[in-house]
Amino acid sequence: MSSPSPHFPQRAFSGVQPTGNLHLGNYLGAITRFVELQKTHECIYCVVDMHAITVPQDPDELTASIREVTAAFIAAGIDAEKHIVFNQSQVSEHAELAWVFNCVARLGWLNRMTQFKEKAGKDRENASVGLYAYPTLMAADILVYRATHVPVGEDQKQHLELSRDIAQKFNNDFGDSIRGHGFADGQFFPLPEPMITGPATRVMSLRDGTKKMSKSDPSDYSRINLTDDADTIAQKIRKAKTDPEPLPREEKGLEARPEADNLVGIYAALSDKTKADVLREYGGGQFSTFKNALVELCVTKLAPIASEMKRLVADPGHVDAILIDGADRARAIAAETMKKTKDIVGFVHKH
Ligand code: AQP
């Protein structure tokens, strides 16, 4: 993969939808990565409420979910003073740039997006236009900050590739104008790099190791929510689907055993070990022993986050102030990109 052009600062952007229960997949696949990247990158983390309304939302629940995701970011260790945390709808430049990108992206590109196919299901004609155009808004989310790195779970890989295609096509289509506006290499937008790393880029359902752990799964037993208490976590892990074999001693033995592979991956990610390390410790033993250890680990890791989230959401004024301050700082960057985009495209505007 090519590196972003050197004139782009190393900036990370990512978002999480406020659409209900944040789960262990969101935490391990995305939020822990967000925390990690703060050490090396300037980071912008967004609660993507405009993405949330691509499917119907109850307004009061949406407000509560925006605050809850913000609380999860902070409770997990994101520093909203050093970095930027805000909700998308406060920075209207996301929607403005998305429109320009709607005119750059091709229908054929969007038609290939598997997430739309899965979410729209059989009732495609009745899906919102927003759900279809979701990936162009996502490209705008990233590129309005000219972000170079995007930490996401495996499921977002295809959307990230589309963001790169949009950036590339914009740079090509407007190449002369971009150069004319002072970007000698003709690269106005970077091609953002997906960062899909660690042992838990795709955490699977506890009920079916071939399905992604997801907020929208009707069974609450399929996922561990960040706000679950210790008893609930214990129950869910003890009931998690497994096979009758003991755990293998080597990673190869996890092939074709999706449920075992998933639980070992979760343990590895939570304890910052490799799957091989985990199997060296628990391989050959009974599942029940391993599950008990996993319960203990999950509770130890998640309980402090849940209690901090609880404390934060009890003070919505404080959470909202974080989002407003973050949005002010995000807008300053986004407005600059949008002004230059307007110049490049040829729109008349106030300088
Ligand atoms: N199961 C998962 N394993 C690893 N990473 C995951 N992510 C989501 N599920 C898993 C990552 O979490 C980030 C935020 O996701 P999102 O809320 O923006 O959207 P999503 O992928 O639509 O989440 P869900 O739970 O899967 O929701 P539904 O049920 O609505 O489809 C992203 O970086 C995502 O990759």
Coordinates of C-alpha atoms and ligand atoms in Angstrom, one line a residue:
M1 CA 0.0 0.0 0.0
S2 CA 1.3 3.5 -0.9
S3 CA 2.1 5.9 2.0
P4 CA 0.3 9.1 2.2
S5 CA 2.1 12.1 0.6
P6 CA 4.6 13.5 3.0
H7 CA 2.9 16.9 3.2
F8 CA 0.0 15.4 5.1
P9 CA 0.4 15.4 8.9
Q10 CA -0.1 12.0 10.5
R11 CA -3.7 12.4 11.5
A12 CA -6.0 9.7 12.6
F13 CA -9.8 9.8 12.3
S14 CA -12.5 7.3 13.2
G15 CA -16.1 7.2 14.2
V16 CA -18.6 5.0 16.1
Q17 CA -22.3 5.1 15.5
P18 CA -24.6 6.0 18.5
T19 CA -27.0 3.2 17.7
G20 CA -27.5 1.3 20.9
N21 CA -25.4 -1.1 22.8
L22 CA -21.7 -0.7 22.4
H23 CA -20.2 -4.1 22.6
L24 CA -16.9 -5.9 23.0
G25 CA -16.4 -5.9 19.2
N26 CA -16.6 -2.1 19.0
Y27 CA -14.3 -1.9 22.0
L28 CA -11.6 -4.3 20.8
G29 CA -11.9 -3.7 17.1
A30 CA -12.0 0.1 17.4
I31 CA -11.9 1.9 20.7
T32 CA -8.8 0.2 22.2
R33 CA -7.0 1.1 18.9
F34 CA -8.2 4.7 19.2
V35 CA -6.6 4.9 22.6
E36 CA -3.4 3.4 21.4
L37 CA -3.0 5.8 18.5
Q38 CA -3.1 8.8 20.7
K39 CA 0.5 8.2 21.5
T40 CA 1.7 8.6 17.9
H41 CA -1.0 10.6 16.0
E42 CA -3.1 13.7 16.3
C43 CA -6.5 12.0 16.7
I44 CA -10.0 13.0 15.9
Y45 CA -12.8 10.7 17.2
C46 CA -16.3 11.2 16.1
V47 CA -19.7 10.0 17.3
V48 CA -21.3 9.6 13.9
D49 CA -24.9 10.6 14.6
M50 CA -25.6 11.4 11.0
H51 CA -24.8 7.8 10.0
A52 CA -27.1 6.6 12.8
I53 CA -30.2 8.2 11.2
T54 CA -29.7 6.2 7.9
V55 CA -32.0 3.8 9.7
P56 CA -34.9 5.1 11.9
Q57 CA -33.9 6.2 15.4
D58 CA -36.0 7.3 18.4
P59 CA -34.9 10.9 19.0
D60 CA -34.6 10.6 22.8
E61 CA -32.7 7.3 22.5
L62 CA -30.4 8.9 19.9
T63 CA -29.5 11.8 22.3
A64 CA -28.8 9.3 25.1
S65 CA -26.7 7.1 22.8
I66 CA -24.6 10.0 21.6
R67 CA -23.7 10.8 25.2
E68 CA -23.1 7.1 26.0
V69 CA -20.6 6.6 23.1
T70 CA -18.8 9.8 24.2
A71 CA -18.7 8.5 27.8
A72 CA -17.3 5.2 26.5
F73 CA -14.5 7.0 24.6
I74 CA -13.5 8.9 27.7
A75 CA -13.9 6.0 30.0
A76 CA -11.7 3.8 27.8
G77 CA -8.9 6.4 27.9
I78 CA -9.4 8.9 25.1
D79 CA -8.1 12.3 26.1
A80 CA -10.6 14.8 24.8
E81 CA -8.4 17.7 25.7
K82 CA -5.3 16.7 23.9
H83 CA -7.2 15.2 21.0
I84 CA -10.7 15.9 19.5
V85 CA -14.0 14.2 20.5
F86 CA -17.3 15.5 19.0
N87 CA -20.5 14.4 17.3
Q88 CA -20.7 14.6 13.6
S89 CA -23.9 16.7 13.2
Q90 CA -22.3 19.7 14.9
V91 CA -19.8 20.1 12.0
S92 CA -21.9 20.8 8.9
E93 CA -18.8 20.5 6.7
H94 CA -19.1 16.7 6.8
A95 CA -22.4 17.0 4.9
E96 CA -21.1 19.7 2.5
L97 CA -18.1 17.6 1.5
A98 CA -20.3 14.5 1.2
W99 CA -22.3 16.2 -1.4
V100 CA -19.2 17.0 -3.5
F101 CA -18.2 13.3 -3.0
N102 CA -21.6 12.2 -4.1
C103 CA -20.8 13.8 -7.4
V104 CA -17.3 12.2 -7.6
A105 CA -18.2 8.6 -6.6
R106 CA -19.8 6.4 -9.2
L107 CA -23.1 4.4 -8.8
G108 CA -21.2 1.3 -9.7
W109 CA -18.9 1.7 -6.8
L110 CA -21.7 2.1 -4.3
N111 CA -23.6 -0.9 -5.8
R112 CA -20.7 -3.1 -4.7
M113 CA -20.9 -2.2 -1.0
T114 CA -21.8 -5.3 0.9
Q115 CA -22.9 -3.5 4.1
F116 CA -25.7 -1.8 2.1
K117 CA -26.8 -5.1 0.7
E118 CA -26.8 -6.7 4.2
K119 CA -28.6 -3.8 5.9
A120 CA -31.1 -3.1 3.2
G121 CA -31.8 -6.8 2.9
K122 CA -34.7 -7.9 0.6
D123 CA -36.6 -4.7 1.1
R124 CA -34.0 -2.6 -0.9
E125 CA -36.6 -0.3 -2.5
N126 CA -37.6 0.8 1.0
A127 CA -34.1 1.5 2.3
S128 CA -33.2 5.2 2.8
V129 CA -31.1 7.1 0.2
G130 CA -28.9 7.9 3.2
L131 CA -28.1 4.2 3.9
Y132 CA -27.1 3.8 0.2
A133 CA -24.9 7.0 0.3
Y134 CA -23.4 6.1 3.7
P135 CA -19.9 5.4 2.3
T136 CA -19.6 8.8 0.6
L137 CA -20.5 10.5 3.9
M138 CA -17.9 8.3 5.6
A139 CA -15.3 9.4 3.0
A140 CA -16.2 13.0 3.8
D141 CA -15.9 12.3 7.6
I142 CA -12.3 11.2 7.1
L143 CA -11.2 13.6 4.3
V144 CA -12.7 16.8 5.7
Y145 CA -9.8 16.5 8.1
R146 CA -7.4 15.2 5.4
A147 CA -6.8 12.3 7.8
T148 CA -4.1 9.8 6.8
H149 CA -5.0 6.9 9.1
V150 CA -8.3 5.3 10.0
P151 CA -8.4 2.6 12.8
V152 CA -11.4 0.4 12.2
G153 CA -12.7 -3.2 12.5
E154 CA -12.4 -5.6 9.6
D155 CA -16.0 -4.9 8.5
Q156 CA -15.2 -1.4 7.5
K157 CA -12.4 -2.4 5.0
Q158 CA -14.5 -2.1 1.9
H159 CA -15.8 1.4 2.9
L160 CA -12.2 2.5 3.5
E161 CA -11.2 1.3 0.1
L162 CA -14.0 3.4 -1.4
S163 CA -12.8 6.4 0.6
R164 CA -9.4 6.0 -1.0
D165 CA -11.0 5.7 -4.5
I166 CA -13.0 8.9 -3.9
A167 CA -9.8 10.7 -2.8
Q168 CA -7.9 9.5 -5.8
K169 CA -10.7 10.4 -8.3
F170 CA -11.1 13.8 -6.8
N171 CA -7.3 14.4 -7.1
N172 CA -7.4 13.2 -10.7
D173 CA -10.6 15.0 -11.8
F174 CA -9.4 18.3 -10.4
G175 CA -5.7 17.8 -10.8
D176 CA -5.0 21.0 -12.7
S177 CA -7.2 23.1 -10.4
I178 CA -5.5 21.5 -7.3
R179 CA -2.1 22.4 -8.7
G180 CA -3.4 25.9 -9.6
H181 CA -4.3 26.4 -6.0
G182 CA -0.8 25.7 -4.7
F183 CA -0.6 22.0 -4.3
A184 CA 2.3 21.3 -6.7
D185 CA 2.0 17.5 -6.5
G186 CA -1.7 17.6 -7.3
Q187 CA -2.6 15.7 -4.2
F188 CA -5.3 17.6 -2.2
F189 CA -6.7 14.7 -0.4
P190 CA -4.5 11.9 1.1
L191 CA -5.4 8.3 0.4
P192 CA -6.3 7.3 4.0
E193 CA -4.8 4.1 5.3
P194 CA -7.0 1.6 7.1
M195 CA -5.5 0.4 10.3
I196 CA -7.0 -3.0 11.0
T197 CA -4.7 -4.5 13.6
G198 CA -4.6 -6.8 16.6
P199 CA -6.0 -10.2 17.4
A200 CA -9.7 -8.9 17.5
T201 CA -10.4 -7.1 14.3
R202 CA -13.5 -9.1 13.8
V203 CA -15.1 -10.3 17.1
M204 CA -17.8 -12.8 16.4
S205 CA -21.2 -13.5 17.9
L206 CA -21.1 -15.6 21.1
R207 CA -24.0 -17.6 19.7
D208 CA -22.6 -18.2 16.2
G209 CA -18.9 -18.0 15.5
T210 CA -19.5 -17.3 11.8
K211 CA -21.5 -14.1 12.4
K212 CA -20.0 -10.7 13.5
M213 CA -20.8 -9.5 17.0
S214 CA -23.2 -6.7 16.2
K215 CA -25.4 -4.1 17.9
S216 CA -28.3 -5.1 15.8
D217 CA -28.3 -8.8 16.6
P218 CA -31.8 -9.5 18.2
S219 CA -30.2 -11.8 20.8
D220 CA -28.5 -9.9 23.6
Y221 CA -26.7 -13.2 24.4
S222 CA -24.8 -12.8 21.1
R223 CA -22.7 -9.9 22.5
I224 CA -21.1 -8.5 25.6
N225 CA -22.2 -4.9 26.1
L226 CA -19.7 -2.4 27.6
T227 CA -22.4 -1.7 30.2
D228 CA -23.1 -5.3 31.2
D229 CA -22.6 -6.1 34.9
A230 CA -20.4 -8.9 36.2
D231 CA -23.3 -11.4 36.5
T232 CA -24.5 -10.8 33.0
I233 CA -21.0 -11.1 31.5
A234 CA -20.5 -14.4 33.4
Q235 CA -23.9 -15.8 32.2
K236 CA -23.2 -14.8 28.6
I237 CA -19.7 -16.3 28.5
R238 CA -20.9 -19.5 30.2
K239 CA -23.7 -19.9 27.7
A240 CA -21.5 -19.0 24.7
K241 CA -21.5 -21.6 22.0
T242 CA -18.5 -24.0 22.0
D243 CA -17.7 -27.4 20.6
P244 CA -17.2 -30.5 22.6
E245 CA -13.4 -30.7 22.0
P246 CA -10.9 -29.4 24.6
L247 CA -8.9 -26.3 23.5
P248 CA -6.0 -27.1 21.2
R249 CA -2.4 -26.4 22.2
E250 CA -1.5 -24.6 19.0
E251 CA -3.2 -22.0 16.9
K252 CA -3.5 -24.3 13.9
G253 CA -6.0 -26.3 15.9
L254 CA -8.4 -23.4 16.0
E255 CA -9.0 -23.7 12.2
A256 CA -12.6 -24.8 11.5
R257 CA -13.5 -24.1 15.1
P258 CA -14.9 -20.6 14.8
E259 CA -16.4 -20.4 18.3
A260 CA -13.2 -21.5 20.0
D261 CA -11.1 -19.2 17.8
N262 CA -13.3 -16.3 18.8
L263 CA -13.1 -16.8 22.5
V264 CA -9.4 -17.3 22.4
G265 CA -9.1 -14.1 20.3
I266 CA -11.1 -12.2 22.8
Y267 CA -8.9 -13.5 25.7
A268 CA -5.8 -12.6 23.7
A269 CA -7.0 -9.1 22.9
L270 CA -8.1 -8.3 26.4
S271 CA -4.9 -9.6 28.0
D272 CA -2.6 -8.1 25.3
K273 CA -1.2 -11.5 24.4
T274 CA -1.2 -13.5 21.2
K275 CA -3.5 -16.4 20.6
A276 CA -0.5 -18.7 20.8
D277 CA 0.3 -17.5 24.3
V278 CA -3.3 -18.1 25.4
L279 CA -3.2 -21.6 24.0
R280 CA 0.1 -22.4 25.7
E281 CA -1.6 -21.6 29.0
Y282 CA -5.1 -23.1 28.4
G283 CA -4.5 -25.6 25.6
G284 CA -5.5 -29.2 26.4
G285 CA -7.8 -28.1 29.2
Q286 CA -11.5 -28.0 29.4
F287 CA -13.6 -25.2 28.0
S288 CA -15.2 -24.6 31.3
T289 CA -11.8 -23.7 33.0
F290 CA -11.0 -21.4 30.1
K291 CA -14.4 -19.8 30.2
N292 CA -14.1 -19.1 33.9
A293 CA -10.7 -17.4 33.3
L294 CA -12.3 -15.4 30.4
V295 CA -15.2 -14.2 32.7
E296 CA -12.7 -13.0 35.2
L297 CA -10.6 -11.2 32.6
C298 CA -13.7 -9.6 31.0
V299 CA -15.1 -8.4 34.3
T300 CA -11.7 -7.0 35.4
K301 CA -11.2 -5.1 32.2
L302 CA -14.8 -3.9 31.6
A303 CA -16.1 -3.1 35.1
P304 CA -14.0 0.1 35.5
I305 CA -15.1 1.3 32.1
A306 CA -18.8 0.6 32.8
S307 CA -18.6 2.4 36.2
E308 CA -16.8 5.4 34.6
M309 CA -19.4 5.5 31.8
K310 CA -22.2 5.5 34.4
R311 CA -20.6 8.4 36.3
L312 CA -20.2 10.4 33.0
V313 CA -23.7 9.9 31.6
A314 CA -25.1 11.0 34.9
D315 CA -23.8 14.4 34.1
P316 CA -25.0 15.1 30.6
G317 CA -24.0 18.8 30.8
H318 CA -20.4 17.8 31.2
V319 CA -20.6 15.3 28.3
D320 CA -22.2 17.9 26.0
A321 CA -19.6 20.5 26.9
I322 CA -16.9 18.0 25.8
L323 CA -18.7 17.5 22.5
I324 CA -19.2 21.2 21.9
D325 CA -15.6 22.0 22.6
G326 CA -14.5 19.2 20.3
A327 CA -16.8 20.3 17.6
D328 CA -15.4 23.9 17.7
R329 CA -11.9 22.6 17.2
A330 CA -13.0 20.1 14.6
R331 CA -14.9 22.8 12.7
A332 CA -11.8 25.0 12.5
I333 CA -10.0 22.2 10.5
A334 CA -13.0 21.2 8.5
A335 CA -13.8 24.7 7.4
E336 CA -10.3 25.2 6.1
T337 CA -10.6 22.0 4.0
M338 CA -14.0 23.0 2.7
K339 CA -12.8 26.5 1.7
K340 CA -10.0 25.0 -0.4
T341 CA -12.4 22.4 -1.8
K342 CA -14.7 25.1 -3.0
D343 CA -11.8 26.9 -4.6
I344 CA -10.7 23.7 -6.3
V345 CA -14.2 22.9 -7.5
G346 CA -14.8 26.4 -8.7
F347 CA -17.5 27.6 -6.3
V348 CA -17.7 31.3 -5.4
H349 CA -17.5 31.9 -1.7
K350 CA -16.4 34.4 0.9
H351 CA -12.6 34.1 1.6
Ligands
AQP1 N1 -17.7 -7.5 15.7 C1 -16.7 -6.5 15.6 N2 -15.4 -6.8 15.7 C2 -14.5 -5.8 15.6 N3 -14.8 -4.6 15.3 C3 -16.0 -4.2 15.2 N4 -16.7 -3.1 14.9 C4 -18.0 -3.2 14.9 N5 -18.3 -4.5 15.1 C5 -17.1 -5.2 15.3 C6 -16.0 -1.8 14.7 O1 -16.5 -0.8 15.6 C7 -16.4 0.5 15.0 C8 -17.7 1.2 15.2 O2 -18.7 0.5 14.5 P1 -20.1 1.2 14.2 O3 -20.9 1.4 15.4 O4 -19.8 2.5 13.5 O5 -20.7 0.4 13.1 P2 -21.0 -1.1 12.9 O6 -19.8 -1.8 12.3 O7 -22.2 -1.0 12.0 O8 -21.4 -1.7 14.3 P3 -22.3 -3.0 14.5 O9 -22.2 -3.4 15.9 O10 -21.9 -4.0 13.5 O11 -23.7 -2.4 14.2 P4 -24.8 -3.0 13.3 O12 -25.4 -4.1 14.1 O13 -25.8 -1.8 13.2 O14 -24.2 -3.4 12.0 C9 -16.0 0.3 13.5 O15 -14.6 0.6 13.4 C10 -16.3 -1.2 13.3 O16 -15.4 -1.7 12.3

